[in-house]
Amino acid sequence: MSKKILLATRPLVPPWDEASKNFAYFLGKEIRDNSLTLLSTEVLLTGLPPSVHQEAIFRSGHFDLKAKWNLLRYLRATRPKFDITHYLFTPTKWNTRIIRALARPTAGKTVQTVATLRDDLYSPEELKELFFADRLITYTALAKQKLERLGFQSVTHISPGIDLDRYSPQTKNPDLLKQFGFTEEQCIVIYPGEYVRLGATDMLTEAFIDFFRHNPATALRFVFACRVKNAADAAKKEVVHKRFADASLLAYVAFSDTIADMPALYNTADVIVFPVGNLHGKFDVPLVIIEAYACGKPVILSDLEQFREFANDRICVTIPKDSGAKLIESVAYLKENKEFREALGREARTFAEQHFDLKNTARQYEALYASL
């Protein structure tokens, strides 16, 4: 029987360059057996099936204090309306208390997707207070095990899915090449991470400055493809830019902010690097990794525990975290060994098809909704 389901999210508006809203929107495109409500602005979302209703409760795509108030007001007004309310934003002490006190549904069931388990930020007792839904969904088996050790019983592991038609191997994008000031023949390495969080920016900066200084004739080029989310990011970007400028190496590096066409970004790379020191504030499965896999790109990862479920030597290169020397060694090897680079990319694409197909993820969610 069809159920009325609300996806409680930040504003779902393009560009599709942010993991949580991307997942909610693309999941909405695949759900067929239920009546789904998505929360957005007056901008009409394209490609949605007739079973999906768009509710324009936000004025813009910014999830600021006003937007959070609009979301809370809508959740409170619709408490008896939905058969299932599915929360897809990261729980905090503040939003959990507010929802419990003012906006918890008076009818139907609740689901929380736990995209990241912030056990670096909260104690076990605090984590127990964050999760209140009838069913918890984790992105990884590791997170499921951690929640079960905390005493939660209704926990299901469903891997996030991506649109494998959208994220697929293509040629390098000429517009992005022009934007970066690079050529198709050059070996382009891209870091689709963050400036302040994740603990990789300083290592990347020093490693590539050292490499370019000692290899001035190299055809290697590097792109910081990091969105500037706040003043701290903007300040860090300026510091990094100045480091390359002071070293007279700006010709080897490019900086991009928001890229509307993320598949084009991945496909313009010869190598994707994500050698982060931590995942604090990031999804347990960073979708940039899976999207790069789906585009058939070789990826260099750090040896974080969270990566073990979707990293092995057939689909990626793993290096010790904080090791600039190993990063450069791995990049240089991939640059000089095209056959190995392409083999990794093919295996990575197959892995994404087997484990992160959005259509399969949607089927698992449909089954979950039916069980509630």
PDB file of C-alpha atoms in Angstrom, residues 3-6 81-85 107-110:
ATOM      1  CA  LYS A   3       2.364   5.617   2.007  1.00  0.00           C
ATOM      2  CA  LYS A   4       2.749   9.368   2.392  1.00  0.00           C
ATOM      3  CA  ILE A   5       6.405  10.051   3.152  1.00  0.00           C
ATOM      4  CA  LEU A   6       8.159  13.309   4.004  1.00  0.00           C
ATOM      5  CA  LYS A  81      -0.054  14.317   8.036  1.00  0.00           C
ATOM      6  CA  PHE A  82       2.556  11.735   6.994  1.00  0.00           C
ATOM      7  CA  ASP A  83       2.746   7.979   7.381  1.00  0.00           C
ATOM      8  CA  ILE A  84       6.541   8.247   7.578  1.00  0.00           C
ATOM      9  CA  THR A  85       8.771  11.218   8.374  1.00  0.00           C
ATOM     10  CA  ALA A 107       1.043  10.009  13.714  1.00  0.00           C
ATOM     11  CA  GLY A 108       3.017   7.568  11.610  1.00  0.00           C
ATOM     12  CA  LYS A 109       6.577   6.294  11.922  1.00  0.00           C
ATOM     13  CA  THR A 110       9.929   8.038  11.874  1.00  0.00           C
TER      14      THR A 110
END
